[in-house]
Amino acid sequence: MSGRLSNAASPAVPREVPKDLLTVAALPHAFVKRLLTLATQLKRAQRNRRRQQLLVDTTLDLYFEKPSTRTRVSFEAGINQLGGQSLFLSSSDIQVSRGESIADTARVLSRYLDALVIRTYDQSTVEQWAREASIPIINGLTDLSHPCQALSDLLTIQERKGRLRGLKLAYVGDGNNVANSLIEACAKLGVSISLACPRGYEPDQRIVDLCRHDAEVTGSHIDIHDDPVVAVTGADALYTDVWISMGREREHARRIKTLAPYQLNERLLKHAKPDAMVLHCLPAHRGEEITAGVIDGPQSAVWEQAENRLHMQKAILVELVTRARQHRLTKRKRP
């Protein structure tokens, strides 16, 4: 049985829908709000067992240079639930690994596919793919940013708290790609974010500086501390991530020692609001960045957070693929 969504999934896609999703900062405010609305509707439709065949005859490719659980499975499941199909390619599966240029590969794949999710190391790599491809390019993770994760996190916070503007999110630990994208997302939607990171582990300063303009417009605040208690005091939501990200394994011993005071544990949680929610993008290492009692405790929203990757990524696909199809149709109609 199929169902219909409201105008949020209408083919009449507004002009502000971008071609690609590379960072949250680059997205128009209205588009982020639109994604939240559509993801909520798609989630409700799935819970009510209404199949939303919005992307029939759509082929999505996932090109991953890094391993993945949630990003890969949520995109593959999402496109299948929307009536499309997916392909998976690792770096050894395509000729880029043997010297073919990204430009040539992107032009060819644009003739085969409707969208491409890339999970890689350098942010410049996804930016190059976006410049050369005519289809939507979606950043599935780079060392600098993780926009799909941050957008899903906004959805989870909004579900639990009923709003976003005026809330405070505290992030504790390594100021990594997830922290960078959370700063962008919070500034875009009026959520204040307070980060506690050791010296040398702060988020990217260029991103912080760029986001201060959005924060001024939306009324949010971006604060960076080295004291986790200061960061989490009065927070509506607490967030942490792994201390040893992919590619940082050689730094394991040093990172464990440096980040130990930044563990999200029961003692630290008491400094937040009594109804504060706990977030972790997973995979988690219980006993390192977070205790088992916190991640499995009553204030944890981690499993809803993981589920919402599916619904947000479906919304992203619907918006970007629909826009791309309309753009192609418009070009064909021109004399």
CSV table of C-alpha atoms in Angstrom, one decimal:
chain,number,residue,atom,x,y,z
A,1,MET,CA,0.0,0.0,0.0
A,2,SER,CA,1.4,3.4,-1.0
A,3,GLY,CA,0.8,6.7,0.7
A,4,ARG,CA,1.3,10.4,0.0
A,5,LEU,CA,3.2,13.0,1.9
A,6,SER,CA,2.3,16.6,2.3
A,7,ASN,CA,3.8,19.4,0.2
A,8,ALA,CA,7.2,18.8,1.8
A,9,ALA,CA,7.7,16.0,-0.7
A,10,SER,CA,6.0,17.6,-3.6
A,11,PRO,CA,7.9,17.6,-7.0
A,12,ALA,CA,7.7,21.4,-6.9
A,13,VAL,CA,11.1,21.8,-5.3
A,14,PRO,CA,12.0,25.3,-4.2
A,15,ARG,CA,15.0,27.1,-5.9
A,16,GLU,CA,17.0,27.1,-2.7
A,17,VAL,CA,17.5,23.3,-2.9
A,18,PRO,CA,21.2,22.8,-3.6
A,19,LYS,CA,22.7,20.4,-6.1
A,20,ASP,CA,25.0,18.7,-3.5
A,21,LEU,CA,25.3,18.2,0.3
A,22,LEU,CA,28.9,18.8,1.2
A,23,THR,CA,28.6,20.7,4.5
A,24,VAL,CA,25.8,21.9,6.7
A,25,ALA,CA,27.2,25.5,6.6
A,26,ALA,CA,26.6,25.6,2.8
A,27,LEU,CA,22.9,24.7,3.1
A,28,PRO,CA,20.3,27.4,3.0
A,29,HIS,CA,18.4,27.7,6.3
A,30,ALA,CA,15.1,27.0,4.7
A,31,PHE,CA,16.5,23.8,3.1
A,32,VAL,CA,17.6,22.5,6.5
A,33,LYS,CA,14.1,23.2,7.9
A,34,ARG,CA,12.6,21.4,4.9
A,35,LEU,CA,14.8,18.3,5.5
A,36,LEU,CA,13.6,18.2,9.2
A,37,THR,CA,10.0,18.4,8.1
A,38,LEU,CA,10.3,15.7,5.4
A,39,ALA,CA,12.4,13.4,7.6
A,40,THR,CA,9.7,13.5,10.3
A,41,GLN,CA,7.0,12.8,7.7
A,42,LEU,CA,8.9,9.9,6.2
A,43,LYS,CA,9.5,8.4,9.7
A,44,ARG,CA,5.8,8.7,10.5
A,45,ALA,CA,4.9,7.0,7.2
A,46,GLN,CA,7.2,4.1,7.9
A,47,ARG,CA,5.9,3.6,11.4
A,48,ASN,CA,2.4,3.5,9.9
A,49,ARG,CA,3.5,1.0,7.3
A,50,ARG,CA,2.8,3.4,4.4
A,51,ARG,CA,5.3,2.8,1.7
A,52,GLN,CA,6.6,5.9,0.1
A,53,GLN,CA,7.8,5.1,-3.4
A,54,LEU,CA,9.2,8.5,-4.1
A,55,LEU,CA,12.4,7.4,-5.9
A,56,VAL,CA,11.3,4.6,-8.2
A,57,ASP,CA,13.9,4.0,-11.0
A,58,THR,CA,16.5,5.8,-9.0
A,59,THR,CA,20.0,4.3,-8.7
A,60,LEU,CA,22.3,5.4,-5.8
A,61,ASP,CA,26.0,4.6,-5.6
A,62,LEU,CA,28.0,4.5,-2.4
A,63,TYR,CA,31.7,5.0,-3.0
A,64,PHE,CA,33.5,4.5,0.3
A,65,GLU,CA,37.2,4.7,1.0
A,66,LYS,CA,36.5,4.2,4.7
A,67,PRO,CA,34.5,1.4,6.4
A,68,SER,CA,31.0,2.1,7.6
A,69,THR,CA,28.0,0.6,9.4
A,70,ARG,CA,25.3,3.2,9.9
A,71,THR,CA,26.1,5.4,6.8
A,72,ARG,CA,26.1,2.5,4.4
A,73,VAL,CA,23.2,0.6,5.8
A,74,SER,CA,20.9,3.6,6.3
A,75,PHE,CA,21.5,4.9,2.8
A,76,GLU,CA,21.1,1.5,1.2
A,77,ALA,CA,18.0,0.7,3.2
A,78,GLY,CA,16.6,4.2,2.6
A,79,ILE,CA,16.9,4.1,-1.2
A,80,ASN,CA,15.3,0.6,-1.2
A,81,GLN,CA,12.4,1.8,0.9
A,82,LEU,CA,11.8,4.7,-1.5
A,83,GLY,CA,11.6,2.3,-4.5
A,84,GLY,CA,15.1,2.7,-5.8
A,85,GLN,CA,18.3,0.6,-5.7
A,86,SER,CA,21.8,1.0,-4.6
A,87,LEU,CA,25.3,0.0,-5.6
A,88,PHE,CA,28.4,-0.2,-3.4
A,89,LEU,CA,31.9,0.5,-4.5
A,90,SER,CA,35.1,0.6,-2.5
A,91,SER,CA,38.3,2.4,-3.6
A,92,SER,CA,39.6,-0.8,-5.1
A,93,ASP,CA,36.5,-1.2,-7.3
A,94,ILE,CA,37.0,1.7,-9.6
A,95,GLN,CA,39.7,3.0,-11.9
A,96,VAL,CA,40.5,6.1,-9.8
A,97,SER,CA,42.7,3.8,-7.7
A,98,ARG,CA,44.7,3.1,-10.9
A,99,GLY,CA,45.1,6.6,-12.0
A,100,GLU,CA,41.9,7.6,-13.8
A,101,SER,CA,41.0,11.2,-12.9
A,102,ILE,CA,38.1,12.0,-10.6
A,103,ALA,CA,36.8,14.3,-13.4
A,104,ASP,CA,36.6,11.5,-16.0
A,105,THR,CA,35.0,9.1,-13.5
A,106,ALA,CA,32.5,11.6,-12.3
A,107,ARG,CA,31.4,12.4,-15.8
A,108,VAL,CA,30.9,8.7,-16.6
A,109,LEU,CA,29.1,7.9,-13.4
A,110,SER,CA,26.8,10.9,-13.9
A,111,ARG,CA,25.5,9.1,-17.0
A,112,TYR,CA,24.8,5.9,-15.0
A,113,LEU,CA,23.5,7.1,-11.7
A,114,ASP,CA,21.1,9.5,-10.0
A,115,ALA,CA,23.2,10.3,-6.9
A,116,LEU,CA,26.5,9.4,-5.3
A,117,VAL,CA,27.4,9.2,-1.6
A,118,ILE,CA,31.1,9.5,-1.0
A,119,ARG,CA,32.9,8.6,2.3
A,120,THR,CA,36.5,9.6,2.1
A,121,TYR,CA,39.4,11.4,3.8
A,122,ASP,CA,39.9,14.9,2.4
A,123,GLN,CA,37.1,17.4,2.2
A,124,SER,CA,38.6,18.6,-1.1
A,125,THR,CA,37.9,15.2,-2.6
A,126,VAL,CA,34.1,15.4,-2.2
A,127,GLU,CA,34.3,19.0,-3.4
A,128,GLN,CA,36.1,17.9,-6.6
A,129,TRP,CA,33.5,15.2,-7.2
A,130,ALA,CA,30.8,17.8,-6.8
A,131,ARG,CA,32.4,20.2,-9.3
A,132,GLU,CA,32.8,17.5,-11.9
A,133,ALA,CA,29.6,15.5,-11.5
A,134,SER,CA,26.3,16.6,-12.9
A,135,ILE,CA,24.4,14.4,-10.3
A,136,PRO,CA,24.0,15.2,-6.6
A,137,ILE,CA,27.1,14.4,-4.5
A,138,ILE,CA,26.5,13.7,-0.8
A,139,ASN,CA,29.2,13.8,1.8
A,140,GLY,CA,29.0,10.5,3.7
A,141,LEU,CA,31.9,11.6,5.9
A,142,THR,CA,35.3,13.2,5.5
A,143,ASP,CA,38.0,14.0,8.1
A,144,LEU,CA,36.6,17.5,8.3
A,145,SER,CA,32.9,17.1,8.4
A,146,HIS,CA,29.9,14.7,8.8
A,147,PRO,CA,26.9,16.7,7.7
A,148,CYS,CA,24.4,13.8,7.4
A,149,GLN,CA,25.1,12.9,11.0
A,150,ALA,CA,24.6,16.4,12.3
A,151,LEU,CA,21.3,16.8,10.4
A,152,SER,CA,20.1,13.5,11.9
A,153,ASP,CA,21.1,14.8,15.3
A,154,LEU,CA,19.0,17.9,14.9
A,155,LEU,CA,16.1,15.7,14.1
A,156,THR,CA,16.6,13.6,17.3
A,157,ILE,CA,16.9,16.7,19.5
A,158,GLN,CA,13.8,18.2,18.0
A,159,GLU,CA,11.8,15.0,18.5
A,160,ARG,CA,12.8,14.8,22.2
A,161,LYS,CA,12.6,18.5,23.1
A,162,GLY,CA,9.8,19.6,20.7
A,163,ARG,CA,12.0,22.5,19.4
A,164,LEU,CA,15.5,23.5,18.5
A,165,ARG,CA,15.9,27.3,18.9
A,166,GLY,CA,17.0,28.3,22.3
A,167,LEU,CA,18.4,25.0,23.4
A,168,LYS,CA,21.9,24.3,24.6
A,169,LEU,CA,24.0,21.3,23.3
A,170,ALA,CA,27.2,20.4,25.0
A,171,TYR,CA,29.8,18.4,23.2
A,172,VAL,CA,32.7,16.8,25.2
A,173,GLY,CA,35.8,15.3,23.9
A,174,ASP,CA,37.7,15.4,20.6
A,175,GLY,CA,36.7,18.3,18.4
A,176,ASN,CA,36.5,16.1,15.3
A,177,ASN,CA,34.5,16.1,12.1
A,178,VAL,CA,31.3,15.4,14.0
A,179,ALA,CA,31.9,18.4,16.3
A,180,ASN,CA,32.6,20.6,13.2
A,181,SER,CA,29.3,19.7,11.6
A,182,LEU,CA,27.4,20.0,14.9
A,183,ILE,CA,28.7,23.6,15.2
A,184,GLU,CA,27.4,24.3,11.6
A,185,ALA,CA,24.1,22.7,12.3
A,186,CYS,CA,23.5,24.4,15.7
A,187,ALA,CA,24.4,27.9,14.3
A,188,LYS,CA,22.1,27.4,11.4
A,189,LEU,CA,19.1,26.5,13.6
A,190,GLY,CA,19.6,28.7,16.7
A,191,VAL,CA,20.9,26.0,19.0
A,192,SER,CA,23.7,27.2,21.3
A,193,ILE,CA,26.7,24.8,21.4
A,194,SER,CA,29.3,24.6,24.1
A,195,LEU,CA,32.3,22.4,23.5
A,196,ALA,CA,34.9,21.1,26.0
A,197,CYS,CA,38.1,19.9,24.3
A,198,PRO,CA,41.7,19.5,25.4
A,199,ARG,CA,44.2,22.0,24.0
A,200,GLY,CA,45.2,20.8,20.5
A,201,TYR,CA,41.9,18.9,20.1
A,202,GLU,CA,39.6,21.9,19.4
A,203,PRO,CA,37.3,22.0,16.4
A,204,ASP,CA,38.4,23.6,13.1
A,205,GLN,CA,38.8,27.3,13.8
A,206,ARG,CA,37.9,28.2,10.3
A,207,ILE,CA,34.5,26.5,10.8
A,208,VAL,CA,34.0,28.2,14.1
A,209,ASP,CA,34.7,31.6,12.6
A,210,LEU,CA,32.5,31.0,9.6
A,211,CYS,CA,29.6,29.9,11.8
A,212,ARG,CA,29.6,32.9,14.0
A,213,HIS,CA,27.7,34.9,11.4
A,214,ASP,CA,24.9,32.3,11.3
A,215,ALA,CA,24.9,32.2,15.1
A,216,GLU,CA,24.4,36.0,15.3
A,217,VAL,CA,21.4,35.7,12.9
A,218,THR,CA,19.7,32.8,14.7
A,219,GLY,CA,20.6,33.9,18.3
A,220,SER,CA,22.8,30.9,19.1
A,221,HIS,CA,26.2,30.9,20.9
A,222,ILE,CA,29.4,29.0,20.1
A,223,ASP,CA,31.6,28.5,23.1
A,224,ILE,CA,34.8,26.5,23.4
A,225,HIS,CA,36.2,25.5,26.8
A,226,ASP,CA,38.8,23.1,28.2
A,227,ASP,CA,36.7,22.4,31.3
A,228,PRO,CA,33.9,19.8,30.6
A,229,VAL,CA,31.9,20.9,33.7
A,230,VAL,CA,31.7,24.4,32.4
A,231,ALA,CA,30.6,23.2,29.0
A,232,VAL,CA,27.8,20.9,30.2
A,233,THR,CA,26.3,23.1,32.9
A,234,GLY,CA,22.7,23.8,32.1
A,235,ALA,CA,22.8,21.8,28.9
A,236,ASP,CA,19.7,20.3,27.3
A,237,ALA,CA,21.6,17.7,25.4
A,238,LEU,CA,25.1,16.1,25.9
A,239,TYR,CA,27.1,14.7,23.1
A,240,THR,CA,30.3,12.8,22.7
A,241,ASP,CA,32.1,10.7,20.1
A,242,VAL,CA,35.0,8.2,19.9
A,243,TRP,CA,38.4,9.5,20.9
A,244,ILE,CA,40.3,7.5,18.2
A,245,SER,CA,38.8,8.3,14.9
A,246,MET,CA,39.6,6.4,11.7
A,247,GLY,CA,43.1,7.2,10.7
A,248,ARG,CA,44.2,8.1,14.2
A,249,GLU,CA,44.9,4.6,15.5
A,250,ARG,CA,48.6,5.3,15.9
A,251,GLU,CA,47.8,8.0,18.5
A,252,HIS,CA,45.8,5.7,20.6
A,253,ALA,CA,47.8,5.8,23.8
A,254,ARG,CA,48.3,9.6,23.8
A,255,ARG,CA,44.7,10.2,23.0
A,256,ILE,CA,43.4,8.0,25.7
A,257,LYS,CA,45.6,9.8,28.3
A,258,THR,CA,44.8,13.3,27.1
A,259,LEU,CA,41.0,12.8,26.7
A,260,ALA,CA,40.4,10.8,29.9
A,261,PRO,CA,39.2,13.8,31.9
A,262,TYR,CA,36.5,14.4,29.1
A,263,GLN,CA,34.6,11.1,29.6
A,264,LEU,CA,30.8,11.5,29.5
A,265,ASN,CA,30.0,9.8,32.8
A,266,GLU,CA,27.3,9.9,35.5
A,267,ARG,CA,29.2,12.6,37.5
A,268,LEU,CA,29.4,14.9,34.5
A,269,LEU,CA,25.8,14.3,33.5
A,270,LYS,CA,24.6,15.7,36.9
A,271,HIS,CA,25.8,19.2,35.8
A,272,ALA,CA,23.4,19.3,32.9
A,273,LYS,CA,19.7,19.9,33.2
A,274,PRO,CA,17.8,17.0,34.9
A,275,ASP,CA,16.0,16.1,31.7
A,276,ALA,CA,19.1,16.4,29.5
A,277,MET,CA,19.4,13.9,26.7
A,278,VAL,CA,22.5,12.0,25.9
A,279,LEU,CA,23.8,11.5,22.3
A,280,HIS,CA,26.6,9.5,20.7
A,281,CYS,CA,26.9,9.0,17.0
A,282,LEU,CA,28.4,5.5,17.4
A,283,PRO,CA,30.4,3.3,17.3
A,284,ALA,CA,30.9,3.7,21.1
A,285,HIS,CA,33.7,2.4,23.3
A,286,ARG,CA,32.1,2.0,26.7
A,287,GLY,CA,34.6,2.9,29.4
A,288,GLU,CA,36.5,5.3,27.2
A,289,GLU,CA,34.5,8.4,25.9
A,290,ILE,CA,31.3,7.3,27.6
A,291,THR,CA,30.3,4.9,30.5
A,292,ALA,CA,27.9,2.0,30.0
A,293,GLY,CA,25.6,3.5,32.6
A,294,VAL,CA,25.2,6.7,30.6
A,295,ILE,CA,24.8,5.3,27.1
A,296,ASP,CA,22.4,2.6,28.3
A,297,GLY,CA,20.7,4.8,30.9
A,298,PRO,CA,17.3,6.5,30.9
A,299,GLN,CA,18.5,9.8,29.5
A,300,SER,CA,20.1,8.2,26.4
A,301,ALA,CA,18.6,8.9,23.0
A,302,VAL,CA,21.4,7.1,21.2
A,303,TRP,CA,19.3,4.4,19.6
A,304,GLU,CA,16.7,6.9,18.3
A,305,GLN,CA,19.6,8.9,17.1
A,306,ALA,CA,20.9,6.0,15.1
A,307,GLU,CA,17.5,5.2,13.6
A,308,ASN,CA,17.1,8.8,12.5
A,309,ARG,CA,20.1,8.5,10.2
A,310,LEU,CA,17.7,6.4,8.0
A,311,HIS,CA,14.9,8.9,7.9
A,312,MET,CA,17.1,12.0,7.4
A,313,GLN,CA,19.1,10.3,4.6
A,314,LYS,CA,15.8,9.4,2.9
A,315,ALA,CA,14.8,13.1,3.1
A,316,ILE,CA,18.2,14.2,1.7
A,317,LEU,CA,17.8,11.7,-1.2
A,318,VAL,CA,14.3,12.8,-2.0
A,319,GLU,CA,15.1,16.5,-2.1
A,320,LEU,CA,18.4,16.3,-4.0
A,321,VAL,CA,17.3,13.7,-6.6
A,322,THR,CA,14.0,15.4,-7.2
A,323,ARG,CA,15.7,18.7,-7.7
A,324,ALA,CA,18.3,17.2,-10.1
A,325,ARG,CA,15.5,15.6,-12.2
A,326,GLN,CA,13.7,18.8,-12.5
A,327,HIS,CA,16.8,20.6,-13.5
A,328,ARG,CA,17.5,18.1,-16.2
A,329,LEU,CA,13.9,18.4,-17.4
A,330,THR,CA,14.1,22.1,-17.5
A,331,LYS,CA,17.3,22.0,-19.6
A,332,ARG,CA,15.6,19.7,-22.1
A,333,LYS,CA,12.7,22.0,-22.6
A,334,ARG,CA,14.9,25.0,-23.4
A,335,PRO,CA,14.9,25.9,-27.1
